[in-house]
């Protein structure tokens, strides 16, 4: 039990609230969630991975989450949950530092909160000349969310065509973009809050565990990071047999359901 406490600093506030409740100094609500790192002087500081925790709390039905004020301003765009920012632990007790916490509320319209935006892909299919048959295949794949298997000699433009498919996909909705950002921050990747579908390129050296992920090692797999986007596997001839078998299972609805994946949420391009 001490391992998560020593490695996950965002549990500090929740642990202290439980101690305060045990001594009848503070009575938390069952629909409240507490996140944040607490220093020795009682001041709260933000953590890097609070986005996916707040998003998960909203998904689990929590009505209110208490977190550091700086993080509250950055995450105010998350809907269906009230964010309450605090700077010091004494605010929970209505002490001399700050107001009582019941009077502190975060606005959902803060000017400095990040906004989802669409970032145009680097390669637009309209700028590609020739390869009309391949472009036609990309359009069909984009309309039906089909996977592609590109074959051709080196320098033929397979990677360029794969990246151009991104320009044919519609922008993500905000709710879907939040899911994408959730998995990205869980994997400790930069969260850019983009409406552009994700494009993940993996090499032939990828392993089945890297592709699927591992809950025991807290590893987010490439299949999760590519949800609602494109998975580009280069040099398929050098990929291990285990990875090829795993990719073939993407066509099995029962396997996708067991792993909480959907074929409609993922397109793969094999080269």
PDB file of C-alpha atoms in Angstrom:
ATOM      1  CA  UNK A   1       0.000   0.000   0.000  1.00  0.00           C
ATOM      2  CA  UNK A   2       2.910   2.380   0.580  1.00  0.00           C
ATOM      3  CA  UNK A   3       4.088   2.097  -3.034  1.00  0.00           C
ATOM      4  CA  UNK A   4       1.304   4.202  -4.632  1.00  0.00           C
ATOM      5  CA  UNK A   5       1.626   6.745  -1.806  1.00  0.00           C
ATOM      6  CA  UNK A   6       5.352   7.202  -2.408  1.00  0.00           C
ATOM      7  CA  UNK A   7       5.067   7.360  -6.213  1.00  0.00           C
ATOM      8  CA  UNK A   8       1.758   9.185  -6.736  1.00  0.00           C
ATOM      9  CA  UNK A   9       1.944  12.600  -5.084  1.00  0.00           C
ATOM     10  CA  UNK A  10      -1.582  13.566  -6.165  1.00  0.00           C
ATOM     11  CA  UNK A  11      -2.910  11.312  -3.373  1.00  0.00           C
ATOM     12  CA  UNK A  12      -1.603  13.683  -0.674  1.00  0.00           C
ATOM     13  CA  UNK A  13      -4.751  15.780  -0.393  1.00  0.00           C
ATOM     14  CA  UNK A  14      -7.062  12.755  -0.311  1.00  0.00           C
ATOM     15  CA  UNK A  15      -5.002  11.152   2.472  1.00  0.00           C
ATOM     16  CA  UNK A  16      -5.009  14.325   4.547  1.00  0.00           C
ATOM     17  CA  UNK A  17      -8.760  14.765   4.069  1.00  0.00           C
ATOM     18  CA  UNK A  18      -9.304  11.222   5.333  1.00  0.00           C
ATOM     19  CA  UNK A  19      -7.234  12.038   8.437  1.00  0.00           C
ATOM     20  CA  UNK A  20      -9.195  15.237   9.028  1.00  0.00           C
ATOM     21  CA  UNK A  21     -12.437  13.312   8.701  1.00  0.00           C
ATOM     22  CA  UNK A  22     -11.206  10.664  11.143  1.00  0.00           C
ATOM     23  CA  UNK A  23     -10.570  13.397  13.749  1.00  0.00           C
ATOM     24  CA  UNK A  24     -13.971  15.013  12.947  1.00  0.00           C
ATOM     25  CA  UNK A  25     -12.271  18.179  11.739  1.00  0.00           C
ATOM     26  CA  UNK A  26     -13.763  18.019   8.261  1.00  0.00           C
ATOM     27  CA  UNK A  27     -16.719  16.145   6.797  1.00  0.00           C
ATOM     28  CA  UNK A  28     -16.229  15.358   3.092  1.00  0.00           C
ATOM     29  CA  UNK A  29     -19.130  14.642   0.797  1.00  0.00           C
ATOM     30  CA  UNK A  30     -19.354  11.197  -0.808  1.00  0.00           C
ATOM     31  CA  UNK A  31     -19.604  12.876  -4.239  1.00  0.00           C
ATOM     32  CA  UNK A  32     -16.416  14.922  -3.715  1.00  0.00           C
ATOM     33  CA  UNK A  33     -12.984  13.995  -5.050  1.00  0.00           C
ATOM     34  CA  UNK A  34      -9.666  15.353  -3.726  1.00  0.00           C
ATOM     35  CA  UNK A  35      -6.499  15.578  -5.842  1.00  0.00           C
ATOM     36  CA  UNK A  36      -3.224  17.374  -5.340  1.00  0.00           C
ATOM     37  CA  UNK A  37       0.237  17.345  -3.829  1.00  0.00           C
ATOM     38  CA  UNK A  38       0.564  18.953  -0.379  1.00  0.00           C
ATOM     39  CA  UNK A  39       3.836  20.456   0.835  1.00  0.00           C
ATOM     40  CA  UNK A  40       5.177  20.468   4.388  1.00  0.00           C
ATOM     41  CA  UNK A  41       3.768  23.964   4.907  1.00  0.00           C
ATOM     42  CA  UNK A  42       0.272  22.874   3.855  1.00  0.00           C
ATOM     43  CA  UNK A  43       0.334  24.566   0.462  1.00  0.00           C
ATOM     44  CA  UNK A  44      -0.930  22.697  -2.587  1.00  0.00           C
ATOM     45  CA  UNK A  45       1.009  22.324  -5.807  1.00  0.00           C
ATOM     46  CA  UNK A  46      -0.182  20.999  -9.128  1.00  0.00           C
ATOM     47  CA  UNK A  47       0.693  17.589 -10.551  1.00  0.00           C
ATOM     48  CA  UNK A  48       1.399  16.802 -14.192  1.00  0.00           C
ATOM     49  CA  UNK A  49      -1.196  14.059 -14.568  1.00  0.00           C
ATOM     50  CA  UNK A  50      -4.314  15.635 -13.063  1.00  0.00           C
ATOM     51  CA  UNK A  51      -6.167  15.918 -16.377  1.00  0.00           C
ATOM     52  CA  UNK A  52      -6.911  12.227 -16.782  1.00  0.00           C
ATOM     53  CA  UNK A  53      -7.740  11.927 -13.061  1.00  0.00           C
ATOM     54  CA  UNK A  54     -10.279  14.773 -13.207  1.00  0.00           C
ATOM     55  CA  UNK A  55     -11.716  13.383 -16.440  1.00  0.00           C
ATOM     56  CA  UNK A  56     -11.982   9.936 -14.836  1.00  0.00           C
ATOM     57  CA  UNK A  57     -13.673  11.439 -11.753  1.00  0.00           C
ATOM     58  CA  UNK A  58     -16.269  13.110 -13.989  1.00  0.00           C
ATOM     59  CA  UNK A  59     -16.821   9.830 -15.833  1.00  0.00           C
ATOM     60  CA  UNK A  60     -17.333   7.983 -12.518  1.00  0.00           C
ATOM     61  CA  UNK A  61     -20.071  10.390 -11.475  1.00  0.00           C
ATOM     62  CA  UNK A  62     -18.291  12.638  -8.977  1.00  0.00           C
ATOM     63  CA  UNK A  63     -19.951  16.041  -8.733  1.00  0.00           C
ATOM     64  CA  UNK A  64     -17.061  18.101  -7.394  1.00  0.00           C
ATOM     65  CA  UNK A  65     -13.281  17.819  -7.327  1.00  0.00           C
ATOM     66  CA  UNK A  66     -10.927  19.809  -5.105  1.00  0.00           C
ATOM     67  CA  UNK A  67      -7.503  20.463  -6.596  1.00  0.00           C
ATOM     68  CA  UNK A  68      -4.721  23.103  -6.665  1.00  0.00           C
ATOM     69  CA  UNK A  69      -5.845  26.498  -7.942  1.00  0.00           C
ATOM     70  CA  UNK A  70      -3.334  26.522 -10.815  1.00  0.00           C
ATOM     71  CA  UNK A  71      -4.505  23.152 -12.063  1.00  0.00           C
ATOM     72  CA  UNK A  72      -8.111  24.238 -11.650  1.00  0.00           C
ATOM     73  CA  UNK A  73      -7.617  27.091 -14.097  1.00  0.00           C
ATOM     74  CA  UNK A  74      -5.997  24.804 -16.677  1.00  0.00           C
ATOM     75  CA  UNK A  75      -8.711  22.138 -16.495  1.00  0.00           C
ATOM     76  CA  UNK A  76     -11.804  24.331 -16.306  1.00  0.00           C
ATOM     77  CA  UNK A  77     -12.957  23.175 -19.765  1.00  0.00           C
ATOM     78  CA  UNK A  78     -13.860  19.703 -18.422  1.00  0.00           C
ATOM     79  CA  UNK A  79     -17.634  19.423 -18.301  1.00  0.00           C
ATOM     80  CA  UNK A  80     -20.103  17.681 -15.963  1.00  0.00           C
ATOM     81  CA  UNK A  81     -18.036  18.311 -12.841  1.00  0.00           C
ATOM     82  CA  UNK A  82     -17.403  21.338 -10.620  1.00  0.00           C
ATOM     83  CA  UNK A  83     -13.760  22.231 -10.083  1.00  0.00           C
ATOM     84  CA  UNK A  84     -12.841  23.898  -6.807  1.00  0.00           C
ATOM     85  CA  UNK A  85      -9.353  25.364  -6.537  1.00  0.00           C
ATOM     86  CA  UNK A  86      -7.544  25.778  -3.223  1.00  0.00           C
ATOM     87  CA  UNK A  87      -4.073  27.042  -2.356  1.00  0.00           C
ATOM     88  CA  UNK A  88      -3.686  25.851   1.239  1.00  0.00           C
ATOM     89  CA  UNK A  89      -4.934  22.981   3.358  1.00  0.00           C
ATOM     90  CA  UNK A  90      -6.341  25.392   5.960  1.00  0.00           C
ATOM     91  CA  UNK A  91      -8.956  26.486   3.458  1.00  0.00           C
ATOM     92  CA  UNK A  92     -10.709  23.182   4.077  1.00  0.00           C
ATOM     93  CA  UNK A  93     -11.072  24.191   7.711  1.00  0.00           C
ATOM     94  CA  UNK A  94     -12.085  27.790   7.007  1.00  0.00           C
ATOM     95  CA  UNK A  95      -8.816  28.981   8.581  1.00  0.00           C
ATOM     96  CA  UNK A  96      -7.197  32.347   8.415  1.00  0.00           C
ATOM     97  CA  UNK A  97      -5.531  31.606   5.058  1.00  0.00           C
ATOM     98  CA  UNK A  98      -8.145  32.069   2.373  1.00  0.00           C
ATOM     99  CA  UNK A  99     -11.882  31.576   2.533  1.00  0.00           C
ATOM    100  CA  UNK A 100     -13.960  28.606   3.457  1.00  0.00           C
ATOM    101  CA  UNK A 101     -13.773  26.087   0.635  1.00  0.00           C
ATOM    102  CA  UNK A 102     -17.540  26.108   0.081  1.00  0.00           C
ATOM    103  CA  UNK A 103     -17.254  29.650  -1.295  1.00  0.00           C
ATOM    104  CA  UNK A 104     -14.541  28.844  -3.822  1.00  0.00           C
ATOM    105  CA  UNK A 105     -15.737  27.849  -7.256  1.00  0.00           C
ATOM    106  CA  UNK A 106     -14.069  27.573 -10.614  1.00  0.00           C
ATOM    107  CA  UNK A 107     -15.611  29.144 -13.667  1.00  0.00           C
ATOM    108  CA  UNK A 108     -16.057  27.008 -16.763  1.00  0.00           C
ATOM    109  CA  UNK A 109     -15.324  30.054 -18.941  1.00  0.00           C
ATOM    110  CA  UNK A 110     -11.845  31.030 -17.755  1.00  0.00           C
ATOM    111  CA  UNK A 111      -9.958  32.922 -20.433  1.00  0.00           C
ATOM    112  CA  UNK A 112      -6.673  31.095 -19.844  1.00  0.00           C
ATOM    113  CA  UNK A 113      -8.093  27.576 -20.039  1.00  0.00           C
ATOM    114  CA  UNK A 114      -6.893  25.528 -23.018  1.00  0.00           C
ATOM    115  CA  UNK A 115      -9.227  25.140 -25.960  1.00  0.00           C
ATOM    116  CA  UNK A 116      -9.504  22.260 -28.385  1.00  0.00           C
ATOM    117  CA  UNK A 117      -8.372  23.264 -31.854  1.00  0.00           C
ATOM    118  CA  UNK A 118      -7.919  21.545 -35.187  1.00  0.00           C
ATOM    119  CA  UNK A 119      -4.324  21.360 -36.421  1.00  0.00           C
ATOM    120  CA  UNK A 120      -4.143  20.691 -40.192  1.00  0.00           C
ATOM    121  CA  UNK A 121      -2.061  17.611 -41.117  1.00  0.00           C
ATOM    122  CA  UNK A 122       1.404  18.134 -42.559  1.00  0.00           C
ATOM    123  CA  UNK A 123       0.488  16.436 -45.854  1.00  0.00           C
ATOM    124  CA  UNK A 124      -2.717  17.266 -47.729  1.00  0.00           C
ATOM    125  CA  UNK A 125      -3.920  14.675 -50.195  1.00  0.00           C
ATOM    126  CA  UNK A 126      -4.925  17.440 -52.617  1.00  0.00           C
ATOM    127  CA  UNK A 127      -1.252  18.347 -53.029  1.00  0.00           C
ATOM    128  CA  UNK A 128      -0.212  14.855 -54.163  1.00  0.00           C
ATOM    129  CA  UNK A 129       0.200  14.421 -57.902  1.00  0.00           C
ATOM    130  CA  UNK A 130      -0.141  11.061 -59.627  1.00  0.00           C
ATOM    131  CA  UNK A 131      -0.879   7.785 -57.802  1.00  0.00           C
ATOM    132  CA  UNK A 132      -4.570   8.187 -58.615  1.00  0.00           C
ATOM    133  CA  UNK A 133      -5.336   4.558 -57.860  1.00  0.00           C
ATOM    134  CA  UNK A 134      -3.705   4.816 -54.428  1.00  0.00           C
ATOM    135  CA  UNK A 135      -5.503   8.101 -53.713  1.00  0.00           C
ATOM    136  CA  UNK A 136      -8.785   6.448 -54.669  1.00  0.00           C
ATOM    137  CA  UNK A 137      -8.035   3.646 -52.202  1.00  0.00           C
ATOM    138  CA  UNK A 138      -7.326   6.206 -49.458  1.00  0.00           C
ATOM    139  CA  UNK A 139     -10.669   7.918 -50.080  1.00  0.00           C
ATOM    140  CA  UNK A 140     -12.544   4.615 -49.852  1.00  0.00           C
ATOM    141  CA  UNK A 141     -10.663   3.726 -46.672  1.00  0.00           C
ATOM    142  CA  UNK A 142     -11.486   7.109 -45.121  1.00  0.00           C
ATOM    143  CA  UNK A 143     -15.207   6.793 -45.930  1.00  0.00           C
ATOM    144  CA  UNK A 144     -15.571   3.283 -44.563  1.00  0.00           C
ATOM    145  CA  UNK A 145     -12.883   3.409 -41.840  1.00  0.00           C
ATOM    146  CA  UNK A 146     -11.090   0.523 -43.565  1.00  0.00           C
ATOM    147  CA  UNK A 147      -7.520  -0.580 -42.971  1.00  0.00           C
ATOM    148  CA  UNK A 148      -4.927  -0.512 -45.766  1.00  0.00           C
ATOM    149  CA  UNK A 149      -2.016  -2.672 -46.881  1.00  0.00           C
ATOM    150  CA  UNK A 150       0.403  -0.679 -49.052  1.00  0.00           C
ATOM    151  CA  UNK A 151       2.950  -2.518 -51.194  1.00  0.00           C
ATOM    152  CA  UNK A 152       5.621  -0.891 -53.324  1.00  0.00           C
ATOM    153  CA  UNK A 153       9.365  -0.353 -53.799  1.00  0.00           C
ATOM    154  CA  UNK A 154      11.334   2.060 -51.584  1.00  0.00           C
ATOM    155  CA  UNK A 155      10.745   5.704 -52.467  1.00  0.00           C
ATOM    156  CA  UNK A 156       7.357   5.062 -54.051  1.00  0.00           C
ATOM    157  CA  UNK A 157       5.613   7.321 -51.523  1.00  0.00           C
ATOM    158  CA  UNK A 158       3.904   4.811 -49.214  1.00  0.00           C
ATOM    159  CA  UNK A 159       4.657   6.774 -46.052  1.00  0.00           C
ATOM    160  CA  UNK A 160       3.517  10.021 -47.678  1.00  0.00           C
ATOM    161  CA  UNK A 161       0.231   8.404 -48.731  1.00  0.00           C
ATOM    162  CA  UNK A 162      -0.281   7.020 -45.228  1.00  0.00           C
ATOM    163  CA  UNK A 163       0.154  10.466 -43.696  1.00  0.00           C
ATOM    164  CA  UNK A 164      -2.111  11.992 -46.333  1.00  0.00           C
ATOM    165  CA  UNK A 165      -4.990   9.798 -45.135  1.00  0.00           C
ATOM    166  CA  UNK A 166      -5.136  12.000 -42.057  1.00  0.00           C
ATOM    167  CA  UNK A 167      -6.291  14.956 -44.199  1.00  0.00           C
ATOM    168  CA  UNK A 168      -9.341  12.946 -45.308  1.00  0.00           C
ATOM    169  CA  UNK A 169     -10.583  12.211 -41.786  1.00  0.00           C
ATOM    170  CA  UNK A 170     -13.032  14.612 -40.115  1.00  0.00           C
ATOM    171  CA  UNK A 171     -12.026  16.520 -36.957  1.00  0.00           C
ATOM    172  CA  UNK A 172     -12.710  14.821 -33.653  1.00  0.00           C
ATOM    173  CA  UNK A 173     -15.565  15.957 -31.468  1.00  0.00           C
ATOM    174  CA  UNK A 174     -14.600  17.522 -28.141  1.00  0.00           C
ATOM    175  CA  UNK A 175     -15.751  14.467 -26.179  1.00  0.00           C
ATOM    176  CA  UNK A 176     -13.665  12.140 -28.369  1.00  0.00           C
ATOM    177  CA  UNK A 177     -10.700  14.536 -28.256  1.00  0.00           C
ATOM    178  CA  UNK A 178     -10.859  14.384 -24.458  1.00  0.00           C
ATOM    179  CA  UNK A 179     -10.624  10.593 -24.616  1.00  0.00           C
ATOM    180  CA  UNK A 180      -7.565  10.874 -26.853  1.00  0.00           C
ATOM    181  CA  UNK A 181      -5.987  13.444 -24.510  1.00  0.00           C
ATOM    182  CA  UNK A 182      -6.816  11.168 -21.546  1.00  0.00           C
ATOM    183  CA  UNK A 183      -4.767   8.275 -22.916  1.00  0.00           C
ATOM    184  CA  UNK A 184      -1.942  10.572 -24.025  1.00  0.00           C
ATOM    185  CA  UNK A 185      -1.508  12.057 -20.576  1.00  0.00           C
ATOM    186  CA  UNK A 186      -1.818   8.628 -18.997  1.00  0.00           C
ATOM    187  CA  UNK A 187       1.153   7.644 -21.178  1.00  0.00           C
ATOM    188  CA  UNK A 188       3.011  10.821 -20.049  1.00  0.00           C
ATOM    189  CA  UNK A 189       2.919  12.297 -23.545  1.00  0.00           C
ATOM    190  CA  UNK A 190       2.381  15.949 -24.379  1.00  0.00           C
ATOM    191  CA  UNK A 191      -1.320  16.808 -24.273  1.00  0.00           C
ATOM    192  CA  UNK A 192      -2.082  19.347 -26.986  1.00  0.00           C
ATOM    193  CA  UNK A 193      -5.922  19.149 -26.793  1.00  0.00           C
ATOM    194  CA  UNK A 194      -6.169  18.779 -30.544  1.00  0.00           C
ATOM    195  CA  UNK A 195      -9.224  17.925 -32.622  1.00  0.00           C
ATOM    196  CA  UNK A 196      -6.925  16.294 -35.201  1.00  0.00           C
ATOM    197  CA  UNK A 197      -7.160  12.465 -35.206  1.00  0.00           C
ATOM    198  CA  UNK A 198      -4.019  10.838 -33.780  1.00  0.00           C
ATOM    199  CA  UNK A 199      -1.400   9.335 -36.100  1.00  0.00           C
ATOM    200  CA  UNK A 200       0.990   6.862 -34.495  1.00  0.00           C
ATOM    201  CA  UNK A 201       3.910   5.431 -36.459  1.00  0.00           C
ATOM    202  CA  UNK A 202       5.562   2.280 -35.103  1.00  0.00           C
ATOM    203  CA  UNK A 203       8.582   0.419 -36.413  1.00  0.00           C
ATOM    204  CA  UNK A 204       9.038  -3.274 -37.119  1.00  0.00           C
ATOM    205  CA  UNK A 205      10.777  -3.670 -33.721  1.00  0.00           C
ATOM    206  CA  UNK A 206       7.559  -3.112 -31.768  1.00  0.00           C
ATOM    207  CA  UNK A 207       6.580  -5.891 -29.340  1.00  0.00           C
ATOM    208  CA  UNK A 208       3.085  -7.246 -28.546  1.00  0.00           C
ATOM    209  CA  UNK A 209       3.192  -5.677 -25.065  1.00  0.00           C
ATOM    210  CA  UNK A 210       4.041  -2.268 -26.537  1.00  0.00           C
ATOM    211  CA  UNK A 211       1.174  -2.618 -28.986  1.00  0.00           C
ATOM    212  CA  UNK A 212      -1.441  -3.795 -26.482  1.00  0.00           C
ATOM    213  CA  UNK A 213      -0.061  -2.229 -23.295  1.00  0.00           C
ATOM    214  CA  UNK A 214       0.333  -3.627 -19.802  1.00  0.00           C
ATOM    215  CA  UNK A 215      -1.688  -2.688 -16.726  1.00  0.00           C
ATOM    216  CA  UNK A 216       0.895  -4.285 -14.431  1.00  0.00           C
ATOM    217  CA  UNK A 217       3.637  -1.969 -15.746  1.00  0.00           C
ATOM    218  CA  UNK A 218       1.274   1.015 -16.179  1.00  0.00           C
ATOM    219  CA  UNK A 219       2.094   0.995 -19.891  1.00  0.00           C
ATOM    220  CA  UNK A 220      -0.389   2.432 -22.380  1.00  0.00           C
ATOM    221  CA  UNK A 221      -0.336   0.477 -25.637  1.00  0.00           C
ATOM    222  CA  UNK A 222      -0.208   1.920 -29.110  1.00  0.00           C
ATOM    223  CA  UNK A 223      -3.718   0.605 -29.807  1.00  0.00           C
ATOM    224  CA  UNK A 224      -5.050   2.861 -27.034  1.00  0.00           C
ATOM    225  CA  UNK A 225      -3.075   5.861 -28.210  1.00  0.00           C
ATOM    226  CA  UNK A 226      -4.364   5.344 -31.761  1.00  0.00           C
ATOM    227  CA  UNK A 227      -8.056   5.143 -30.914  1.00  0.00           C
ATOM    228  CA  UNK A 228     -10.078   7.334 -33.304  1.00  0.00           C
ATOM    229  CA  UNK A 229      -6.976   7.697 -35.456  1.00  0.00           C
ATOM    230  CA  UNK A 230      -4.416   5.871 -37.605  1.00  0.00           C
ATOM    231  CA  UNK A 231      -1.835   3.243 -36.663  1.00  0.00           C
ATOM    232  CA  UNK A 232       0.990   3.145 -39.226  1.00  0.00           C
ATOM    233  CA  UNK A 233       3.146  -0.011 -39.139  1.00  0.00           C
ATOM    234  CA  UNK A 234       6.246   0.361 -41.295  1.00  0.00           C
ATOM    235  CA  UNK A 235       8.252  -2.539 -42.760  1.00  0.00           C
ATOM    236  CA  UNK A 236       5.722  -5.237 -41.945  1.00  0.00           C
ATOM    237  CA  UNK A 237       8.107  -7.926 -43.210  1.00  0.00           C
ATOM    238  CA  UNK A 238      10.342  -7.388 -40.181  1.00  0.00           C
ATOM    239  CA  UNK A 239       7.561  -7.427 -37.602  1.00  0.00           C
ATOM    240  CA  UNK A 240       7.526 -10.347 -35.174  1.00  0.00           C
ATOM    241  CA  UNK A 241       4.982 -13.127 -35.537  1.00  0.00           C
ATOM    242  CA  UNK A 242       3.360 -12.192 -32.218  1.00  0.00           C
ATOM    243  CA  UNK A 243       2.637  -8.673 -33.439  1.00  0.00           C
ATOM    244  CA  UNK A 244       1.205  -9.947 -36.731  1.00  0.00           C
ATOM    245  CA  UNK A 245      -1.116 -12.301 -34.835  1.00  0.00           C
ATOM    246  CA  UNK A 246      -2.161  -9.426 -32.608  1.00  0.00           C
ATOM    247  CA  UNK A 247      -2.897  -7.214 -35.622  1.00  0.00           C
ATOM    248  CA  UNK A 248      -4.991  -9.986 -37.153  1.00  0.00           C
ATOM    249  CA  UNK A 249      -7.131 -10.070 -34.014  1.00  0.00           C
ATOM    250  CA  UNK A 250      -8.218  -6.511 -34.752  1.00  0.00           C
ATOM    251  CA  UNK A 251     -10.658  -8.098 -37.189  1.00  0.00           C
ATOM    252  CA  UNK A 252     -12.298 -10.210 -34.468  1.00  0.00           C
ATOM    253  CA  UNK A 253     -15.217  -8.364 -32.771  1.00  0.00           C
ATOM    254  CA  UNK A 254     -15.134 -10.661 -29.715  1.00  0.00           C
ATOM    255  CA  UNK A 255     -11.440  -9.942 -29.076  1.00  0.00           C
ATOM    256  CA  UNK A 256     -12.007  -6.196 -29.497  1.00  0.00           C
ATOM    257  CA  UNK A 257     -14.892  -6.293 -27.020  1.00  0.00           C
ATOM    258  CA  UNK A 258     -12.781  -8.107 -24.406  1.00  0.00           C
ATOM    259  CA  UNK A 259     -10.099  -5.419 -24.699  1.00  0.00           C
ATOM    260  CA  UNK A 260     -12.581  -2.491 -24.765  1.00  0.00           C
ATOM    261  CA  UNK A 261     -11.621  -1.571 -28.323  1.00  0.00           C
ATOM    262  CA  UNK A 262     -13.691  -0.905 -31.405  1.00  0.00           C
ATOM    263  CA  UNK A 263     -12.726  -1.535 -35.021  1.00  0.00           C
ATOM    264  CA  UNK A 264     -14.650   1.613 -35.976  1.00  0.00           C
ATOM    265  CA  UNK A 265     -12.298   3.651 -33.749  1.00  0.00           C
ATOM    266  CA  UNK A 266      -9.047   2.475 -35.324  1.00  0.00           C
ATOM    267  CA  UNK A 267      -7.538   2.367 -38.801  1.00  0.00           C
ATOM    268  CA  UNK A 268      -4.294   0.536 -39.461  1.00  0.00           C
ATOM    269  CA  UNK A 269      -1.961   1.027 -42.427  1.00  0.00           C
ATOM    270  CA  UNK A 270       0.562  -1.754 -43.012  1.00  0.00           C
ATOM    271  CA  UNK A 271       3.540  -1.181 -45.296  1.00  0.00           C
TER     272      UNK A 271
END
